[in-house]
Structures are given as C-alpha cells and as structure tokens.
Amino acid sequence: MNNSGLAVEVSKDRNGTDQILLRNPRGASAKVSLHGGQVLSWRTDRGEELLFTSSKAIFKPPYAVRGGIPICFPQFGQRGSLEQHGFARNRTWIIDENPPPLHANDACGKAYIDLLLKPSEDDLKIWPHSFEFRLRVNLTADGNLSLISRIRNINCKPFSFSIAYHTYFSISDISEVRVEGLETLDYLDNLYQRERFTEQGDALTFESEVDRVYLGSRDAIAIFDHERKRTFFIKKEGLPDVGVWNPWEKKSKAMVDFGDEEYKQMLCVNGAAVEKPITLKPGWRGLANGIVFPNRRLTYRLAWKMVF
Ligand code: TA6
C-alpha cells in the first residue's frame, strides 16, 4: 500500500497464473488476470461485485473466463480463420515494466497495472500483423476503474482490426433492467445474420435473447437496475459501437461454462469498434475503455474514451 492508500498486489491463481489485485483506501478493488489481460472482478468499497462471472467459468487456458471484461481483439465476432472474438483473451499477457507515459489524468492518484501482449509466432501465422497491445488497468482513490488500451502497429504496413471490451455487468434480474441511450440507433442483429435494424424510441428492456451491435452510438448510455436501485452510467468517447448481449434461456443451456439460469443475473454492454474496423498505420494509436465512477448514490458510470 503506497502513501496514498492505493495498493497493487500480485499473486498466483489456481493455475499458477499471475493475477493483480488493485485496492484503494476505501476498500474498493479490481482483480486482473494475466490470462487474457482480463478484469475478473471490480468491487465497490462495500465489497459488492459489479461484474458478473459465471459459477461455471473455466479458469484454464485456452478458455476465456466467462465473465468480467474479456478483451476481444483483433476481431469481434467470428470471421475467417481467427477464433471467435480473436485470440487476445486466450493468451497470457505480461506485466509491462516500462510502458510509454500516459496522459496525466489517466495516471495520477491511481493504483494501476500495465499489461502487454505481443503476438507469438503461431499468432502471426493466423494474423500476420506485428503489434504491441498495452493495457493499463487503473483504480482511483474513489473507486473508479479504467482500462486504457494502446495498440501499436510494428509492421511496416497498415492493418485493420475490430475490438470490443466484452463487459459482463452483474444485475439483480434481467427483467428489472432497462438500458437508455441506444434509442433510434441502427444496430446489426446477430440473431438475423447481422441484418441492420433501427431501434425504436424507447429504452431497451429484455424479454428474450438479445445479441446486437448498436452503431455510431452517443457517448452516454445508462443501465438501470430497479431491484438493486443501482445505475451504471456508461460514458464513452471514440469507440463508435456498443454491443448488447443476453443469451436468454436456450443459449444459456447450450454453454458449458454458463449456468442455465445465469442469464437472469447478467447483461453484456460492450464498448466496441465493429462495423468499421480500425485501421492502424505503423506507430501508436490508443483506445481506452471502462472508467467506472461509483458514487455514494449507488450510481456507477462507465465511460469509454479514445486516447491518442
Ligand atoms: O457479445 C455478443 C457475442 O458475440 C454473442 O454472439 C455471444 O457469442 C457472446 O459474444 C459470447 O461469445 P463467447 O465467444 O465469449 O462465447
């Protein structure tokens, strides 16, 4: 624990993979695994878990843990020879001891860890683009969580990728939840072969499986959980799209690493760039994700922003 009461503790998980616990003076915490560079837990200063993880999650490579915030890179979805949602979430990242500096307000007064993923020789065979993916996970003194990603093209030619921060929010019950901020937007519906539709004018509520990518969304989205009297305010900058997913009953039963009834306790709202993949010329380009602002009124804001 440093003098500002922020702590960063490295330990081993049950498979011997390093995981990092970030803690702040009020007791809020975040846990990040080097397996997939995945945030597995984010707790308020009262110890309440805000992210969902399945009771049947498989914590063993090469599976991505079913929950938390998997990083879908260099692809969101299933196309070509890459595995669904790309390989970044199924790889072991390393702690980046000497990262390039970040903007001051993305760094000061935070407990943080810097992770780094580089492609293996095998990765380059399936995705022939050399990159460095740097991920900083921050926890601030009042419990904010931020994931700041910087992807560097160390090729000599441009490459394109799609990306999503597949964020599993913990909710009281899917019937108690509504999402605002996606009204009137176009979306690609994965249940209809990514056909394009337009959202009506009301808040999003859930009565069946939803698997959509909302396009060109505004920078403010809110998840209201009536039962828990909890609101996640999602503020984003730069990442143009937002994925929304709930598998509902049938798909839940078909997933080995997901409980049959667990669809009731989770909702994925994912900051993403899907419709228009991002093209990187050689050099740095930054993306950032999840800044969660808890405050005393059980209101949590999640913001995504682009960091250049
Ligand atoms: O977020 C939407 C989605 O693409 C769904 O189609 C579903 O497959 C989900 O991601 C989970 O994907 P995963 O590969 O983690 O099982």
XYZ file of C-alpha atoms in Angstrom, residues 76 187-192 197 199 204-206 208-214 242-246 268 270:
26
model
C -15.041 -9.129 -32.611
C -27.990 -1.944 -34.996
C -26.686 -5.176 -36.506
C -28.680 -8.101 -35.180
C -26.647 -11.272 -34.759
C -29.894 -13.219 -34.415
C -30.718 -12.268 -38.015
C -32.452 -2.646 -37.977
C -34.043 0.767 -32.531
C -34.197 -1.183 -24.147
C -35.816 -3.835 -21.950
C -35.318 -7.583 -22.130
C -35.765 -12.714 -24.869
C -32.262 -13.258 -26.262
C -30.597 -10.053 -27.458
C -27.376 -10.064 -29.493
C -26.865 -6.704 -31.185
C -24.216 -4.176 -32.080
C -25.551 -0.618 -31.962
C -21.949 -0.703 -28.406
C -22.656 -4.419 -28.206
C -25.593 -5.632 -26.122
C -25.972 -9.325 -25.289
C -28.103 -11.525 -23.131
C -23.221 -7.528 -21.527
C -19.625 -3.751 -24.730
